[in-house]
């Protein structure tokens, strides 16, 4: 059975810690001292939605490890239209050593993982963005030296990014607060799964952004309308306007609070430029860490425990 990385539910906290440790360690290495553990290996990238960071950071990550990538556009593959998800999974497994997929339905990623004989990585689905959340937690670890005991307040939609962050926060002992308008909280099936996985780390939901952000160690936001929700953009803009992360709202957080955003950002909507470009913002480091986390992830998925032999 190949290892997969479909969402953060089921990821062992010890593994999550180990991946971040390894990512931070490899990040420090100069080019000539990086382990080429995946020479001759190929990563398939199937993207049914647009991407910049995720696509480029995966291509760069596999290149750093000595391997290469093949990019597949969703329309060319026609998943579920030109051929079934299962047929695609079984055939692509003959050509590539791992597959990263960005798609709409989370079920598609699960079906791919069940049918593929190579590791499948979720590069964003409507329900999860686990690589993003791990890179974000790595960023907080890098800046703060530790993760436990901090409060991360996500101001915005209870979407893919927020859902993976909440699970990641529970894995690392951060308190997670979702500040959103009525109607945009986590769905019931997610809440039930979360409650079963983390009975000792209840999720906090807050509909007043000021109350939520007061004293926060990390303030995070994402677009109000995610990819695939563009037709709801206007109604979402109305609903989310009081939740904009501006200087007044961020000013309620701890004085040294970090501001994070997965990017791309819609300046003037969920965040203002003065915050995004301001002294508390760490969005560029956060984007950089997508690469470094994914190097560690690919190494774990494909080089397995052999990477332990590379440790100094
Ligand atoms: N944050 C993120 O996943 O960015 P892209 O959509 O550009 O990949
Ligand atoms: N929630 C956003 C994240 C983009 C990286 C989306 O799904 O469009």
Short mmCIF file of C-alpha atoms and ligand atoms in Angstrom, two decimals:
data_model
loop_
_atom_site.label_atom_id
_atom_site.label_comp_id
_atom_site.label_asym_id
_atom_site.label_seq_id
_atom_site.Cartn_x
_atom_site.Cartn_y
_atom_site.Cartn_z
CA UNK A 1 0.00 0.00 0.00
CA UNK A 2 1.50 3.37 -0.97
CA UNK A 3 1.56 6.25 1.47
CA UNK A 4 -0.89 9.02 0.61
CA UNK A 5 -1.41 12.63 1.76
CA UNK A 6 -5.11 13.30 1.21
CA UNK A 7 -5.96 15.29 4.31
CA UNK A 8 -4.61 15.84 7.82
CA UNK A 9 -7.18 13.64 9.54
CA UNK A 10 -5.37 10.47 10.39
CA UNK A 11 -1.90 12.02 10.23
CA UNK A 12 -0.02 11.02 13.33
CA UNK A 13 1.19 14.06 15.36
CA UNK A 14 4.63 12.44 15.53
CA UNK A 15 4.80 12.25 11.71
CA UNK A 16 3.51 15.82 11.37
CA UNK A 17 6.27 17.01 13.68
CA UNK A 18 8.88 14.95 11.88
CA UNK A 19 7.90 16.38 8.48
CA UNK A 20 8.17 19.95 9.76
CA UNK A 21 11.51 19.24 11.46
CA UNK A 22 12.83 17.74 8.23
CA UNK A 23 11.48 20.60 6.10
CA UNK A 24 13.16 23.16 8.38
CA UNK A 25 16.39 21.20 8.30
CA UNK A 26 16.49 20.79 4.50
CA UNK A 27 15.59 24.46 4.03
CA UNK A 28 18.92 25.44 5.59
CA UNK A 29 21.02 23.30 3.27
CA UNK A 30 22.96 24.93 0.43
CA UNK A 31 22.21 23.58 -3.05
CA UNK A 32 25.26 21.32 -3.21
CA UNK A 33 24.39 19.61 0.07
CA UNK A 34 20.81 18.65 -0.68
CA UNK A 35 20.06 14.92 -0.90
CA UNK A 36 19.09 13.82 -4.42
CA UNK A 37 16.97 11.00 -3.06
CA UNK A 38 14.45 10.94 -5.90
CA UNK A 39 16.71 10.81 -8.95
CA UNK A 40 14.87 9.39 -11.92
CA UNK A 41 11.49 9.62 -10.15
CA UNK A 42 8.58 11.48 -11.69
CA UNK A 43 5.74 13.42 -10.05
CA UNK A 44 2.47 13.79 -11.98
CA UNK A 45 0.52 17.00 -11.37
CA UNK A 46 -3.16 16.93 -12.35
CA UNK A 47 -4.80 20.34 -11.90
CA UNK A 48 -8.49 20.95 -12.60
CA UNK A 49 -8.27 24.46 -11.06
CA UNK A 50 -5.78 27.30 -11.56
CA UNK A 51 -2.63 27.41 -9.45
CA UNK A 52 0.65 29.26 -9.16
CA UNK A 53 2.23 28.48 -5.77
CA UNK A 54 1.19 24.84 -5.53
CA UNK A 55 2.13 23.89 -9.06
CA UNK A 56 5.48 25.70 -9.09
CA UNK A 57 6.46 24.64 -5.57
CA UNK A 58 5.75 20.98 -6.37
CA UNK A 59 7.73 21.18 -9.62
CA UNK A 60 10.60 22.88 -7.79
CA UNK A 61 10.42 20.40 -4.89
CA UNK A 62 10.72 17.28 -7.04
CA UNK A 63 13.52 18.98 -9.02
CA UNK A 64 15.42 19.68 -5.78
CA UNK A 65 15.24 15.99 -4.98
CA UNK A 66 16.66 15.04 -8.39
CA UNK A 67 13.37 14.03 -10.00
CA UNK A 68 11.06 15.63 -12.56
CA UNK A 69 7.40 16.56 -12.97
CA UNK A 70 4.75 16.16 -15.66
CA UNK A 71 1.89 18.67 -15.60
CA UNK A 72 -1.57 17.54 -16.73
CA UNK A 73 -4.40 19.97 -17.35
CA UNK A 74 -7.77 18.84 -16.07
CA UNK A 75 -9.41 19.39 -19.47
CA UNK A 76 -6.87 17.18 -21.22
CA UNK A 77 -7.40 14.29 -18.82
CA UNK A 78 -11.20 14.67 -18.56
CA UNK A 79 -11.44 12.94 -15.20
CA UNK A 80 -14.87 11.30 -14.93
CA UNK A 81 -15.77 12.51 -18.44
CA UNK A 82 -13.20 11.13 -20.86
CA UNK A 83 -12.51 8.20 -18.57
CA UNK A 84 -13.37 7.10 -15.07
CA UNK A 85 -11.38 8.28 -12.06
CA UNK A 86 -10.43 4.68 -11.29
CA UNK A 87 -9.22 3.93 -14.83
CA UNK A 88 -7.14 7.12 -14.78
CA UNK A 89 -5.66 6.24 -11.38
CA UNK A 90 -4.65 2.76 -12.46
CA UNK A 91 -3.07 3.91 -15.72
CA UNK A 92 -1.27 7.02 -14.42
CA UNK A 93 0.28 4.81 -11.73
CA UNK A 94 2.14 3.04 -14.55
CA UNK A 95 3.82 6.28 -15.67
CA UNK A 96 4.57 8.36 -12.58
CA UNK A 97 5.90 7.61 -9.09
CA UNK A 98 3.45 9.93 -7.30
CA UNK A 99 0.48 12.08 -8.25
CA UNK A 100 -0.53 15.48 -6.85
CA UNK A 101 -4.08 16.45 -7.70
CA UNK A 102 -6.02 19.71 -7.46
CA UNK A 103 -9.72 19.15 -7.95
CA UNK A 104 -13.22 20.09 -6.81
CA UNK A 105 -14.77 17.14 -4.98
CA UNK A 106 -12.70 15.75 -2.12
CA UNK A 107 -14.20 12.35 -2.98
CA UNK A 108 -12.22 12.43 -6.25
CA UNK A 109 -8.95 12.57 -4.29
CA UNK A 110 -10.10 9.70 -2.06
CA UNK A 111 -11.10 7.56 -5.05
CA UNK A 112 -7.77 8.30 -6.75
CA UNK A 113 -5.88 7.31 -3.60
CA UNK A 114 -7.86 4.09 -3.25
CA UNK A 115 -7.26 3.08 -6.87
CA UNK A 116 -3.70 4.30 -7.49
CA UNK A 117 -0.69 2.14 -6.78
CA UNK A 118 1.48 5.24 -6.21
CA UNK A 119 1.19 7.96 -3.52
CA UNK A 120 -1.58 10.51 -4.10
CA UNK A 121 -1.23 14.03 -2.68
CA UNK A 122 -4.10 16.46 -2.26
CA UNK A 123 -2.95 19.71 -3.86
CA UNK A 124 -6.32 21.32 -2.87
CA UNK A 125 -9.86 20.01 -2.97
CA UNK A 126 -13.06 21.76 -1.96
CA UNK A 127 -12.67 20.23 1.51
CA UNK A 128 -8.95 20.35 2.26
CA UNK A 129 -5.61 21.96 1.49
CA UNK A 130 -3.27 19.91 3.67
CA UNK A 131 0.05 20.96 2.07
CA UNK A 132 -0.89 24.59 2.64
CA UNK A 133 -1.78 24.02 6.29
CA UNK A 134 1.46 22.15 6.97
CA UNK A 135 3.55 24.89 5.36
CA UNK A 136 1.65 27.45 7.45
CA UNK A 137 2.34 25.58 10.68
CA UNK A 138 5.97 25.23 9.62
CA UNK A 139 6.06 29.03 9.18
CA UNK A 140 4.73 29.64 12.70
CA UNK A 141 7.25 27.10 14.09
CA UNK A 142 10.08 28.80 12.19
CA UNK A 143 9.15 32.25 13.49
CA UNK A 144 8.13 31.34 17.02
CA UNK A 145 10.29 28.28 17.73
CA UNK A 146 7.27 26.31 18.95
CA UNK A 147 3.61 25.83 18.13
CA UNK A 148 1.77 24.64 21.24
CA UNK A 149 -0.34 26.99 23.30
CA UNK A 150 -0.82 29.67 20.64
CA UNK A 151 -4.17 30.86 19.35
CA UNK A 152 -4.74 30.92 15.59
CA UNK A 153 -7.82 32.88 14.52
CA UNK A 154 -9.03 32.26 10.97
CA UNK A 155 -11.20 35.18 9.86
CA UNK A 156 -13.25 34.12 6.85
CA UNK A 157 -14.98 31.20 5.22
CA UNK A 158 -14.92 27.74 6.82
CA UNK A 159 -13.42 26.50 3.56
CA UNK A 160 -10.70 24.04 2.50
CA UNK A 161 -7.84 26.10 3.96
CA UNK A 162 -9.61 26.74 7.27
CA UNK A 163 -10.60 23.09 7.62
CA UNK A 164 -7.06 21.79 7.13
CA UNK A 165 -5.66 24.49 9.41
CA UNK A 166 -8.07 23.52 12.19
CA UNK A 167 -6.95 19.89 12.00
CA UNK A 168 -3.30 20.93 11.82
CA UNK A 169 -3.75 23.21 14.83
CA UNK A 170 -5.19 20.30 16.83
CA UNK A 171 -2.25 18.08 15.81
CA UNK A 172 0.24 20.64 17.12
CA UNK A 173 -1.65 21.88 20.18
CA UNK A 174 -2.72 25.33 18.96
CA UNK A 175 -6.13 26.71 19.81
CA UNK A 176 -8.15 27.30 16.61
CA UNK A 177 -10.93 29.88 16.31
CA UNK A 178 -13.08 30.33 13.21
CA UNK A 179 -14.55 33.84 12.88
CA UNK A 180 -17.17 33.83 10.13
CA UNK A 181 -20.63 35.15 9.28
CA UNK A 182 -23.67 32.95 9.98
CA UNK A 183 -23.91 30.27 7.30
CA UNK A 184 -20.17 29.95 6.60
CA UNK A 185 -19.06 27.73 9.48
CA UNK A 186 -17.67 24.22 9.04
CA UNK A 187 -20.20 21.71 7.68
CA UNK A 188 -21.71 19.09 9.99
CA UNK A 189 -19.84 16.09 8.57
CA UNK A 190 -16.52 17.86 9.09
CA UNK A 191 -17.46 18.89 12.65
CA UNK A 192 -18.42 15.32 13.49
CA UNK A 193 -15.15 13.96 12.10
CA UNK A 194 -13.14 16.61 13.92
CA UNK A 195 -14.94 15.98 17.24
CA UNK A 196 -14.27 12.24 16.94
CA UNK A 197 -10.58 12.80 16.10
CA UNK A 198 -9.86 15.52 18.68
CA UNK A 199 -12.29 15.25 21.60
CA UNK A 200 -9.91 17.24 23.80
CA UNK A 201 -9.49 20.20 21.36
CA UNK A 202 -12.94 21.67 20.72
CA UNK A 203 -13.33 24.06 17.79
CA UNK A 204 -14.33 27.60 18.69
CA UNK A 205 -16.78 29.42 16.44
CA UNK A 206 -17.27 33.17 16.74
CA UNK A 207 -19.50 35.43 14.66
CA UNK A 208 -18.06 38.69 15.96
CA UNK A 209 -14.62 39.22 14.35
CA UNK A 210 -13.43 41.69 17.01
CA UNK A 211 -14.20 39.26 19.84
CA UNK A 212 -12.49 36.46 17.93
CA UNK A 213 -9.27 38.33 17.15
CA UNK A 214 -8.71 39.91 20.58
CA UNK A 215 -5.34 38.65 21.89
CA UNK A 216 -4.75 36.25 18.94
CA UNK A 217 -1.18 35.07 18.24
CA UNK A 218 -1.87 34.42 14.54
CA UNK A 219 -4.54 36.02 12.35
CA UNK A 220 -5.20 34.19 9.07
CA UNK A 221 -7.55 34.90 6.20
CA UNK A 222 -8.36 33.61 2.72
CA UNK A 223 -10.52 34.76 -0.19
CA UNK A 224 -14.24 35.08 0.45
CA UNK A 225 -15.16 33.18 -2.74
CA UNK A 226 -12.97 30.15 -3.41
CA UNK A 227 -12.32 28.63 -6.82
CA UNK A 228 -15.62 27.23 -8.05
CA UNK A 229 -17.67 29.73 -5.99
CA UNK A 230 -17.18 32.70 -8.29
CA UNK A 231 -20.93 32.88 -8.98
CA UNK A 232 -21.47 33.60 -5.25
CA UNK A 233 -18.87 36.39 -5.16
CA UNK A 234 -21.34 39.25 -4.78
CA UNK A 235 -23.43 37.75 -1.98
CA UNK A 236 -20.28 36.62 -0.21
CA UNK A 237 -18.84 40.14 -0.47
CA UNK A 238 -21.93 41.46 1.32
CA UNK A 239 -21.79 38.80 4.01
CA UNK A 240 -18.04 38.99 4.66
CA UNK A 241 -17.43 42.76 4.54
CA UNK A 242 -17.47 43.09 8.38
CA UNK A 243 -14.81 40.35 8.46
CA UNK A 244 -12.18 42.22 6.43
CA UNK A 245 -8.74 42.01 8.06
CA UNK A 246 -7.73 45.66 8.26
CA UNK A 247 -5.47 47.58 10.63
CA UNK A 248 -8.28 48.09 13.16
CA UNK A 249 -9.08 44.39 13.37
CA UNK A 250 -5.43 43.26 13.43
CA UNK A 251 -4.79 45.89 16.11
CA UNK A 252 -6.97 43.88 18.50
CA UNK A 253 -4.66 40.85 18.25
CA UNK A 254 -1.52 40.42 20.37
CA UNK A 255 0.96 43.23 19.56
CA UNK A 256 3.37 40.73 17.96
CA UNK A 257 0.64 38.71 16.22
CA UNK A 258 1.53 37.23 12.83
CA UNK A 259 -0.68 37.83 9.81
CA UNK A 260 -0.92 34.91 7.37
CA UNK A 261 -2.77 34.39 4.06
CA UNK A 262 -2.45 31.38 1.76
CA UNK A 263 -2.53 33.69 -1.29
CA UNK A 264 -3.62 34.66 -3.87
CA UNK A 265 -5.18 37.62 -2.02
CA UNK A 266 -7.90 39.96 -3.17
CA UNK A 267 -6.55 43.24 -1.84
CA UNK A 268 -9.32 45.48 -0.51
CA UNK A 269 -11.63 42.52 0.09
CA UNK A 270 -10.62 40.00 2.75
CA UNK A 271 -7.43 41.96 3.54
CA UNK A 272 -6.18 45.49 2.98
CA UNK A 273 -2.76 46.22 1.49
CA UNK A 274 -1.56 47.89 4.70
CA UNK A 275 -1.94 44.57 6.50
CA UNK A 276 -0.79 42.31 3.66
CA UNK A 277 2.35 44.40 3.14
CA UNK A 278 2.66 45.43 6.78
CA UNK A 279 5.26 44.49 9.41
CA UNK A 280 3.18 41.67 10.91
CA UNK A 281 2.62 39.95 7.57
CA UNK A 282 4.62 36.78 6.88
CA UNK A 283 2.86 35.77 3.66
CA UNK A 284 6.02 35.55 1.56
CA UNK A 285 7.82 33.30 4.04
CA UNK A 286 4.62 31.29 4.18
CA UNK A 287 4.58 30.91 0.37
CA UNK A 288 8.30 29.99 0.39
CA UNK A 289 7.63 27.23 2.89
CA UNK A 290 5.23 25.52 0.49
CA UNK A 291 8.37 24.41 -1.37
CA UNK A 292 10.29 23.32 1.70
CA UNK A 293 7.41 21.40 3.25
CA UNK A 294 6.73 19.61 -0.03
CA UNK A 295 10.39 18.55 -0.34
CA UNK A 296 10.03 16.82 3.04
CA UNK A 297 6.65 15.39 2.05
CA UNK A 298 7.89 13.94 -1.25
CA UNK A 299 10.90 12.50 0.51
CA UNK A 300 8.66 10.77 3.08
CA UNK A 301 6.19 9.54 0.46
CA UNK A 302 8.77 8.29 -2.02
CA UNK A 303 12.11 7.81 -0.32
CA UNK A 304 10.51 6.45 2.84
CA UNK A 305 12.69 5.79 5.79
CA UNK A 306 15.81 5.81 3.59
CA UNK A 307 15.83 9.57 4.14
CA UNK A 308 16.84 8.86 7.75
CA UNK A 309 20.24 7.81 6.42
CA UNK A 310 20.72 11.29 5.04
CA UNK A 311 20.56 12.87 8.47
CA UNK A 312 23.79 14.49 9.53
N1 LIG B 1 -1.95 28.97 -1.90
C1 LIG B 1 -2.10 28.29 -3.04
O1 LIG B 1 -2.43 27.09 -3.05
O2 LIG B 1 -1.85 29.04 -4.15
P1 LIG B 1 -2.11 28.60 -5.67
O3 LIG B 1 -3.60 28.49 -5.84
O4 LIG B 1 -1.48 29.67 -6.49
O5 LIG B 1 -1.47 27.26 -5.89
N1 LIG B 2 -9.81 28.78 -0.60
C1 LIG B 2 -9.08 29.09 -1.81
C2 LIG B 2 -7.65 28.75 -1.63
C3 LIG B 2 -6.76 29.03 -2.80
C4 LIG B 2 -5.34 28.64 -2.55
C5 LIG B 2 -9.68 28.36 -2.98
O1 LIG B 2 -10.03 27.19 -2.83
O2 LIG B 2 -9.83 28.97 -4.04
#
